[in-house]
Amino acid sequence: MQATWLACAQKKAQREGRSIVFIDESGLSERPSVARTWSLRGQTPILRHSFTWKQLSAIAALSLRQFYFRFFPGAIRTEQIIGFLGTLKRQMEKPLLIVWDGAAVASRTIVWSLVKQMRVLLVPRLHGLHRRLAAQH
C-alpha cells in the first residue's frame, strides 16, 4: 500500500515539476560498545574508557542529482531542522517533494508549519518501505 502511495506522490511530483528529496538524520557517538572479550581463566577482564565521549548528529538530503548534509554537535534540535530545510529550499532549483523517515523531530508542529509555508510536499513515515525495496534488489 505504501509503495502505491509513494508511486502516486512520485507522479504528482513529476506533474508539478518537483524534485524528490529523501531526508534522514543519524547520530554518532564516541561511546565505546560493550562486547564480550577474553582474559585468562579466573581473571575478570576490565575494560577501561573515559566517560567524556562526544556526540555528533548529521542530517542529509539526497535527490537524484544532489546531496546535502550538515553536522551538529549533540542531538539535532528543531531549530537546526528548520535551518537545514530553509537552506535546502534555497539551494534546490525546483519545488520539493520531501520523503522523510518519520523521526520524532520531523513530526513536530513547528516543522510541519514551516513545510506548509515553504509549499513543500512532505511524505512522512515510510515504515520500513526502504527495507522491502532493498530486499527486492
Tab-separated table of C-alpha atoms in Angstrom:
chain	number	residue	atom	x	y	z
A	1	MET	CA	0.000	0.000	0.000
A	2	GLN	CA	2.803	2.435	0.866
A	3	ALA	CA	4.580	1.635	-2.392
A	4	THR	CA	1.403	2.585	-4.266
A	5	TRP	CA	1.083	5.791	-2.264
A	6	LEU	CA	4.741	6.627	-2.926
A	7	ALA	CA	4.237	5.992	-6.658
A	8	CYS	CA	1.287	8.416	-6.637
A	9	ALA	CA	3.432	11.018	-4.871
A	10	GLN	CA	6.148	10.472	-7.467
A	11	LYS	CA	3.685	11.058	-10.309
A	12	LYS	CA	2.375	14.197	-8.594
A	13	ALA	CA	5.942	15.480	-8.195
A	14	GLN	CA	6.566	14.844	-11.880
A	15	ARG	CA	3.387	16.689	-12.922
A	16	GLU	CA	4.237	19.674	-10.728
A	17	GLY	CA	7.928	19.755	-11.666
A	18	ARG	CA	9.124	18.980	-8.127
A	19	SER	CA	12.440	17.453	-7.090
A	20	ILE	CA	12.068	14.353	-4.918
A	21	VAL	CA	14.370	14.614	-1.905
A	22	PHE	CA	14.978	11.923	0.720
A	23	ILE	CA	15.908	13.250	4.187
A	24	ASP	CA	17.251	11.323	7.151
A	25	GLU	CA	19.082	12.060	10.377
A	26	SER	CA	21.570	9.997	12.298
A	27	GLY	CA	23.605	10.242	15.482
A	28	LEU	CA	27.219	9.296	16.041
A	29	SER	CA	28.982	8.792	19.344
A	30	GLU	CA	32.461	8.028	20.610
A	31	ARG	CA	30.854	5.900	23.319
A	32	PRO	CA	32.549	2.510	23.296
A	33	SER	CA	30.465	-0.521	22.566
A	34	VAL	CA	30.389	-3.216	25.197
A	35	ALA	CA	31.112	-6.657	23.860
A	36	ARG	CA	32.441	-9.960	25.004
A	37	THR	CA	36.141	-10.142	25.486
A	38	TRP	CA	38.594	-12.682	26.773
A	39	SER	CA	41.083	-12.956	29.600
A	40	LEU	CA	42.982	-15.630	31.447
A	41	ARG	CA	40.845	-18.180	33.248
A	42	GLY	CA	39.759	-16.910	36.636
A	43	GLN	CA	40.611	-13.261	35.884
A	44	THR	CA	37.719	-10.937	35.066
A	45	PRO	CA	38.577	-8.666	32.142
A	46	ILE	CA	38.452	-4.952	32.902
A	47	LEU	CA	37.540	-2.588	30.093
A	48	ARG	CA	38.662	0.983	30.724
A	49	HIS	CA	37.368	4.054	28.972
A	50	SER	CA	36.672	7.664	29.823
A	51	PHE	CA	33.118	8.878	30.248
A	52	THR	CA	33.635	12.089	28.302
A	53	TRP	CA	32.537	10.872	24.900
A	54	LYS	CA	31.282	13.313	22.355
A	55	GLN	CA	28.130	13.073	20.273
A	56	LEU	CA	27.624	14.281	16.743
A	57	SER	CA	24.438	14.329	14.680
A	58	ALA	CA	24.035	14.517	10.933
A	59	ILE	CA	21.126	15.376	8.682
A	60	ALA	CA	21.275	14.661	4.968
A	61	ALA	CA	19.117	15.241	1.915
A	62	LEU	CA	19.546	13.200	-1.244
A	63	SER	CA	17.951	13.926	-4.605
A	64	LEU	CA	18.590	12.403	-7.999
A	65	ARG	CA	21.481	14.758	-8.767
A	66	GLN	CA	22.458	16.379	-5.473
A	67	PHE	CA	23.479	15.510	-1.923
A	68	TYR	CA	23.357	17.946	1.004
A	69	PHE	CA	24.351	17.303	4.603
A	70	ARG	CA	25.164	19.117	7.829
A	71	PHE	CA	26.737	18.038	11.096
A	72	PHE	CA	25.675	19.308	14.525
A	73	PRO	CA	27.177	18.751	17.980
A	74	GLY	CA	24.873	16.714	20.214
A	75	ALA	CA	21.332	15.795	19.200
A	76	ILE	CA	19.562	17.550	16.334
A	77	ARG	CA	17.101	20.162	17.572
A	78	THR	CA	14.048	21.651	15.884
A	79	GLU	CA	15.835	24.935	15.099
A	80	GLN	CA	18.552	23.034	13.241
A	81	ILE	CA	15.971	21.114	11.199
A	82	ILE	CA	14.280	24.398	10.282
A	83	GLY	CA	17.604	25.928	9.255
A	84	PHE	CA	18.504	22.880	7.172
A	85	LEU	CA	15.127	22.904	5.376
A	86	GLY	CA	15.430	26.630	4.647
A	87	THR	CA	18.919	26.203	3.198
A	88	LEU	CA	17.814	23.168	1.199
A	89	LYS	CA	14.879	25.075	-0.289
A	90	ARG	CA	17.155	27.952	-1.320
A	91	GLN	CA	19.713	25.603	-2.905
A	92	MET	CA	17.302	23.487	-4.941
A	93	GLU	CA	16.045	24.990	-8.192
A	94	LYS	CA	12.657	23.249	-8.246
A	95	PRO	CA	9.896	22.957	-5.648
A	96	LEU	CA	10.434	19.974	-3.348
A	97	LEU	CA	8.689	16.728	-2.500
A	98	ILE	CA	10.379	15.515	0.675
A	99	VAL	CA	10.369	11.856	1.691
A	100	TRP	CA	11.199	11.690	5.385
A	101	ASP	CA	11.731	8.701	7.660
A	102	GLY	CA	9.275	9.959	10.258
A	103	ALA	CA	11.717	10.828	13.038
A	104	ALA	CA	10.209	12.444	16.108
A	105	VAL	CA	11.855	15.803	15.427
A	106	ALA	CA	10.336	15.882	11.930
A	107	SER	CA	6.835	15.367	13.290
A	108	ARG	CA	6.858	18.475	15.484
A	109	THR	CA	4.180	21.055	14.747
A	110	ILE	CA	6.659	23.846	14.070
A	111	VAL	CA	8.425	21.771	11.384
A	112	TRP	CA	5.083	20.939	9.740
A	113	SER	CA	4.040	24.599	9.744
A	114	LEU	CA	7.351	25.586	8.126
A	115	VAL	CA	6.908	22.903	5.465
A	116	LYS	CA	3.438	24.290	4.761
A	117	GLN	CA	4.776	27.853	4.441
A	118	MET	CA	7.535	26.663	2.090
A	119	ARG	CA	4.923	24.932	-0.097
A	120	VAL	CA	6.818	21.688	0.119
A	121	LEU	CA	5.063	18.335	-0.196
A	122	LEU	CA	6.063	16.012	2.619
A	123	VAL	CA	5.782	12.222	2.528
A	124	PRO	CA	6.266	11.144	6.159
A	125	ARG	CA	6.874	7.755	7.791
A	126	LEU	CA	7.737	5.091	5.278
A	127	HIS	CA	7.624	2.361	7.969
A	128	GLY	CA	10.205	0.005	6.587
A	129	LEU	CA	9.459	0.598	2.907
A	130	HIS	CA	13.193	1.009	2.303
A	131	ARG	CA	13.812	-2.498	3.721
A	132	ARG	CA	11.217	-4.025	1.381
A	133	LEU	CA	12.648	-2.172	-1.600
A	134	ALA	CA	16.189	-3.260	-0.703
A	135	ALA	CA	15.020	-6.880	-0.404
A	136	GLN	CA	13.657	-6.746	-3.954
A	137	HIS	CA	17.058	-5.831	-5.453
